[in-house]
PDB file of C-alpha atoms in Angstrom:
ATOM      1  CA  UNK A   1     -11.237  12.809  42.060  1.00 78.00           C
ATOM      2  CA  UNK A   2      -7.446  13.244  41.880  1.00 86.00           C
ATOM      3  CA  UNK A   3      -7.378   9.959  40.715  1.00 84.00           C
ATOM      4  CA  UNK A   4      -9.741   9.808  38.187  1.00 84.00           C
ATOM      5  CA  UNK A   5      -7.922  13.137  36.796  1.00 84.00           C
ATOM      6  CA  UNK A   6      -4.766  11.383  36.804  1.00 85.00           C
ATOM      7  CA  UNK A   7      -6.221   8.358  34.952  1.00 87.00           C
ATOM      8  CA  UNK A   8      -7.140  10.511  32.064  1.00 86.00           C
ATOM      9  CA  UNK A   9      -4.304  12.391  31.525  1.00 86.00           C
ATOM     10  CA  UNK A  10      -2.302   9.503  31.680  1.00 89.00           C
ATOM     11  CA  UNK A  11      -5.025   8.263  28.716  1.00 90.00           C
ATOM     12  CA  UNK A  12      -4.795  11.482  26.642  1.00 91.00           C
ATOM     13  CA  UNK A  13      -0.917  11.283  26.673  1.00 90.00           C
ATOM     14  CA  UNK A  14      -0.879   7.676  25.957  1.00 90.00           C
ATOM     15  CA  UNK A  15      -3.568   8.534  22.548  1.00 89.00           C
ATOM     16  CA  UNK A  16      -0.804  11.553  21.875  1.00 89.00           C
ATOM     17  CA  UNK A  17       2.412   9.049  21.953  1.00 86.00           C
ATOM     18  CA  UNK A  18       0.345   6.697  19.758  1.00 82.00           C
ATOM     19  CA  UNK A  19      -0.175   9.228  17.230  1.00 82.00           C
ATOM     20  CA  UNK A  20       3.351  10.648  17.615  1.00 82.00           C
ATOM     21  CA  UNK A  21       5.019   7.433  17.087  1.00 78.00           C
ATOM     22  CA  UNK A  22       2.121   6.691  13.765  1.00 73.00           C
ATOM     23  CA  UNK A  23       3.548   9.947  12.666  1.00 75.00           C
ATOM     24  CA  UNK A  24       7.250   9.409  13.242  1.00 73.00           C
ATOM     25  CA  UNK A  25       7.239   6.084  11.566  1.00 70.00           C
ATOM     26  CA  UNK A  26       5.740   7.514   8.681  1.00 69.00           C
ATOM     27  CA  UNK A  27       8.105   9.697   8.034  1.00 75.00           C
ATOM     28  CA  UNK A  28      10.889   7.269   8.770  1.00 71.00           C
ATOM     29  CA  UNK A  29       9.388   5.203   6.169  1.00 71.00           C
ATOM     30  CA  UNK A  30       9.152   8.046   3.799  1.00 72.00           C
ATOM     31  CA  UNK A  31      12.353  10.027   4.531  1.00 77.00           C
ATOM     32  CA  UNK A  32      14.344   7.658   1.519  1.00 74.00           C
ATOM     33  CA  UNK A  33      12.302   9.505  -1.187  1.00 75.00           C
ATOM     34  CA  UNK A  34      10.268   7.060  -3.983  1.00 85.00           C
ATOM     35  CA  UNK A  35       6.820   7.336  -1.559  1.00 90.00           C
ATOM     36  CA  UNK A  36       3.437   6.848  -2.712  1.00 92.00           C
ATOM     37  CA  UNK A  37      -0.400   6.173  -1.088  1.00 91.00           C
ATOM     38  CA  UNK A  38      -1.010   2.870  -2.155  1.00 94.00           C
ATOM     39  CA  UNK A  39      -3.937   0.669  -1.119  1.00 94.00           C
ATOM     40  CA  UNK A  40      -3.327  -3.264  -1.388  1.00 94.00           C
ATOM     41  CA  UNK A  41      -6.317  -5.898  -1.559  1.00 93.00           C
ATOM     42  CA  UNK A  42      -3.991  -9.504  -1.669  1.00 89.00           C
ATOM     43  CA  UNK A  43      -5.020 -13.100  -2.329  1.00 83.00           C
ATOM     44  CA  UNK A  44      -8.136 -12.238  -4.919  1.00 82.00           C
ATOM     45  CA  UNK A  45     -10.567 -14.804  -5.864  1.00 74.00           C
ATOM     46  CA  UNK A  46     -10.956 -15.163 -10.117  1.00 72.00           C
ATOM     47  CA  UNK A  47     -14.526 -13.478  -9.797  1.00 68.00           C
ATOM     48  CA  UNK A  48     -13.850  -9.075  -9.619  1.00 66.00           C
ATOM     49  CA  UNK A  49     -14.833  -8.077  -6.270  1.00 70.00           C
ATOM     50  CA  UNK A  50     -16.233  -4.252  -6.169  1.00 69.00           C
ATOM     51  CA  UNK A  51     -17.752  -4.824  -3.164  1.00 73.00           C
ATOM     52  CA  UNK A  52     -15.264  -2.527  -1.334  1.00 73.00           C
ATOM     53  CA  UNK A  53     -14.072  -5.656   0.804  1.00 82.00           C
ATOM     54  CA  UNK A  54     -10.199  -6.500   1.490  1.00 86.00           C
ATOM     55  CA  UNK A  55      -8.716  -2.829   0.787  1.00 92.00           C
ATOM     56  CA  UNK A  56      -5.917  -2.004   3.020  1.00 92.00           C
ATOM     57  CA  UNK A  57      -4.962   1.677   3.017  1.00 92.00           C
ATOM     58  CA  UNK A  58      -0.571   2.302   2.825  1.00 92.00           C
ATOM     59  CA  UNK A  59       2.054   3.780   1.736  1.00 93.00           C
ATOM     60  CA  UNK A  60       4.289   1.768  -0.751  1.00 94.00           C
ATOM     61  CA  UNK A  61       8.273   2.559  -1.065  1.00 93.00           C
ATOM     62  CA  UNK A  62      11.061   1.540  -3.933  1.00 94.00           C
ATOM     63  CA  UNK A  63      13.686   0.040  -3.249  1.00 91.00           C
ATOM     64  CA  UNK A  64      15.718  -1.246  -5.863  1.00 88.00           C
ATOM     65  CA  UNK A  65      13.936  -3.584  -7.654  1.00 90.00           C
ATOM     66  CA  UNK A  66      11.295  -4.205  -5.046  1.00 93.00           C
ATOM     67  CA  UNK A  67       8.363  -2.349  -3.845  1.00 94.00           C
ATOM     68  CA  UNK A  68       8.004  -2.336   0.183  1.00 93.00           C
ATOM     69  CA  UNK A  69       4.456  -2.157   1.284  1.00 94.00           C
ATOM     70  CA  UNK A  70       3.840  -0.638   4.937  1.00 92.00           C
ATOM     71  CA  UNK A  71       0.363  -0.238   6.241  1.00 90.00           C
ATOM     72  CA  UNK A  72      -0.377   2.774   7.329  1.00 87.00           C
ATOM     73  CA  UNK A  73      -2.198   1.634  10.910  1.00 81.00           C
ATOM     74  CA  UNK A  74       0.556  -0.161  11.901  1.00 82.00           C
ATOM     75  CA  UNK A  75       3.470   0.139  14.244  1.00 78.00           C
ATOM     76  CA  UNK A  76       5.488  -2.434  12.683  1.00 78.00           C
ATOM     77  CA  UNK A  77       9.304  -0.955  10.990  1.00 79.00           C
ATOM     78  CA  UNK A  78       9.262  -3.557   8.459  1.00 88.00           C
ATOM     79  CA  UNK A  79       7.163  -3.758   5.150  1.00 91.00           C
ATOM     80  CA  UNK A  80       4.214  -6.234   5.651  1.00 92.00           C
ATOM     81  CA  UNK A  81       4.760  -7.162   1.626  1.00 94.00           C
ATOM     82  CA  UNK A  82       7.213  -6.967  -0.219  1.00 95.00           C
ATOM     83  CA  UNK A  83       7.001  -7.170  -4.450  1.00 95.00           C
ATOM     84  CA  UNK A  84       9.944  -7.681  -6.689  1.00 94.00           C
ATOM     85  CA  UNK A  85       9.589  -6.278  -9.888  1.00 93.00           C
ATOM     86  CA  UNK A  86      10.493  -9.757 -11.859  1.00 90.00           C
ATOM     87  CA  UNK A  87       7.713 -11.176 -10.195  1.00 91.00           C
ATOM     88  CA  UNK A  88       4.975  -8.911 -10.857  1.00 93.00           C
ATOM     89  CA  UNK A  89       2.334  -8.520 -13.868  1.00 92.00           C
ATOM     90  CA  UNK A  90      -0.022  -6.721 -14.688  1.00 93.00           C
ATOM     91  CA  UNK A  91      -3.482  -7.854 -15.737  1.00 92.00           C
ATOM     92  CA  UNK A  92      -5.640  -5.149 -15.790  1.00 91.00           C
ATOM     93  CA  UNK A  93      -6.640  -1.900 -14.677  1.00 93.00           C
ATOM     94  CA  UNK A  94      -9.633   0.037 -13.997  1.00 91.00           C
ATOM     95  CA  UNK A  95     -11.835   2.748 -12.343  1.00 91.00           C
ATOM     96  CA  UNK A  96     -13.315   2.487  -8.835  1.00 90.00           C
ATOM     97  CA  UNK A  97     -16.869   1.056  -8.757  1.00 85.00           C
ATOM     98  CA  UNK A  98     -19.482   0.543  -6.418  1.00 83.00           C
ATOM     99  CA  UNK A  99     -18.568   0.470  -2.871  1.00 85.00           C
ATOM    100  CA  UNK A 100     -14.517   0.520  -3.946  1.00 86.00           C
ATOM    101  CA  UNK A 101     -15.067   4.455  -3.815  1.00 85.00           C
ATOM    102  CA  UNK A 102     -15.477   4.530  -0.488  1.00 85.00           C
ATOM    103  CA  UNK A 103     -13.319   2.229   0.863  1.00 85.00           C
ATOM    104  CA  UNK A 104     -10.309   3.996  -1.772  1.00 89.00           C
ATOM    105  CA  UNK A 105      -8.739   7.313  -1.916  1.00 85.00           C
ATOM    106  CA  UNK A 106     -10.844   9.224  -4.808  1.00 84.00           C
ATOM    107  CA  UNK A 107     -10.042   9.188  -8.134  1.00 87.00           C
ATOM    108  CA  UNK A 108      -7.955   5.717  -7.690  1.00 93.00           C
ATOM    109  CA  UNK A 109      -7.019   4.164 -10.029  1.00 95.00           C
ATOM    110  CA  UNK A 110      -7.058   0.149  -9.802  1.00 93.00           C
ATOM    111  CA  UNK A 111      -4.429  -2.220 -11.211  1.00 94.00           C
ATOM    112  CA  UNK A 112      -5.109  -6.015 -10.796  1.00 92.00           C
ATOM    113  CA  UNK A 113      -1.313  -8.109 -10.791  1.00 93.00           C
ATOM    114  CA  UNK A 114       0.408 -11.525  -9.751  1.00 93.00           C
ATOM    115  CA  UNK A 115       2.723 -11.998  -8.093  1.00 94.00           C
ATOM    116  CA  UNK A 116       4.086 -14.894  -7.963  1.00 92.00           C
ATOM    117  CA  UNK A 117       1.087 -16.640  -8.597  1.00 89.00           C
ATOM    118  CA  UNK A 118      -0.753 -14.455  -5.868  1.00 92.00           C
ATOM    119  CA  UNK A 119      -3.723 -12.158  -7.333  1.00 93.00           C
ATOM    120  CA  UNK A 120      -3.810  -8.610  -6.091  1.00 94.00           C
ATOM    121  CA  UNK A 121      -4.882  -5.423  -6.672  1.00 94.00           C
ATOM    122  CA  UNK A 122      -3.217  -2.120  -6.124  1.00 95.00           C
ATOM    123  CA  UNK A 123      -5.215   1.192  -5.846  1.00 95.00           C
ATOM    124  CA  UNK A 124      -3.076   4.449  -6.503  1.00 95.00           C
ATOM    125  CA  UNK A 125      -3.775   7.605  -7.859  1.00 95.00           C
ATOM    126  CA  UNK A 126      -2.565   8.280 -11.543  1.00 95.00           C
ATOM    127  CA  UNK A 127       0.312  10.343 -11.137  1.00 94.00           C
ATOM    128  CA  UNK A 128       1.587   7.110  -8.622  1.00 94.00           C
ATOM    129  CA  UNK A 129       0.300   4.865 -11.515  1.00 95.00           C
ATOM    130  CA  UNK A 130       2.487   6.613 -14.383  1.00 95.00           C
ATOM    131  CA  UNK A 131       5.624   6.435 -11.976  1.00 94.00           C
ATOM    132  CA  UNK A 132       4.575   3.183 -11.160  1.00 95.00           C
ATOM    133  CA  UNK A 133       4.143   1.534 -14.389  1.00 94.00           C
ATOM    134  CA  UNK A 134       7.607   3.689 -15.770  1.00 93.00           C
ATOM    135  CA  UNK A 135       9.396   1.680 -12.906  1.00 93.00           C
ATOM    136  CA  UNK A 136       7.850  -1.653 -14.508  1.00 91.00           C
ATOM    137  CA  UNK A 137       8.953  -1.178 -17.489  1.00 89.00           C
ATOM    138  CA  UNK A 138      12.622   0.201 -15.960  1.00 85.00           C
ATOM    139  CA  UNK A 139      13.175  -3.283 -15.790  1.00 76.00           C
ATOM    140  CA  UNK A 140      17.279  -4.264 -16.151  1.00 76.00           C
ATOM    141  CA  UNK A 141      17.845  -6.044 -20.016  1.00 74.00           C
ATOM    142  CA  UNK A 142      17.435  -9.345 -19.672  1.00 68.00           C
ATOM    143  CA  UNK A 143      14.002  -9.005 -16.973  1.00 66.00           C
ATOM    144  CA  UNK A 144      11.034  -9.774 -18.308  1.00 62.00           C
ATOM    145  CA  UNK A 145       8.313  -7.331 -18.145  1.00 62.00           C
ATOM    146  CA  UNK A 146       4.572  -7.805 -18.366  1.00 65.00           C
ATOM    147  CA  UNK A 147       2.631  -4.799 -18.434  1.00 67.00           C
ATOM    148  CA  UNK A 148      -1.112  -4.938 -20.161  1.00 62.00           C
TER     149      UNK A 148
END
């Protein structure tokens, strides 16, 4: 008995330093200012997908004239992408449809890109897609900027 008591409090405070430390890192990650929720589908086929597939909820950071990309269910300190402004443009945007809302925060707002070559789609709300695109088109003279 003592030992089945002492296996699940050693569970629970295992789940609460999981959640601490999912906590802690993201507010590490957001303690530099220029934070927004940002979900991230990468590597797109040609054909639009609204089947709700690929989305990856996070929380995207700027940094200079980059844009880290963390996932949000993740312990790892370091951005899993990384986007330099140079390299990315933007093809198109749109509403949520079918399945998407689910899988996306509401009222997202979805911008397909490239970067470098790579299709993707970013999924922000618009007040994150107005900062977002402002920072685009921030670019330093001489950077060229494509924004549709």
């Amino acid at each position: 008995m003592t030992l089945a008591l002492l296996v699940c409090g050693l569970v629970v405070a295992l789940v609460l330093v999981g959640l601490f430390v999912f906590g802690l890192r993201r507010r590490l990650i957001q303690r530099s200012g220029g934070t927004f929720d940002c979900s991230l589908r990468w590597g797109l086929p040609e054909t639009p997908d609204t089947s709700g597939k690929g989305w990856v909820y996070g929380v995207a950071r700027y940094n200079g004239d980059r844009i880290e990309w963390f996932r949000v269910f993740s312990y790892a300190p370091r951005p899993r992408r990384v986007l330099e402004r140079s390299a990315i443009d933007v093809v198109s945007r749109r509403l949520t449809e079918g399945e998407e809302e689910l899988a996306l925060l509401s009222d997202a707002i979805i911008l397909g890109c490239t970067h470098r070559g790579t299709r993707l789609e970013l999924a922000m709300s618009e007040d994150a897609l107005t900062g977002f695109l402002a920072w685009l088109e921030a670019a330093p003279p001489g950077q060229r900027v494509n924004v549709a």
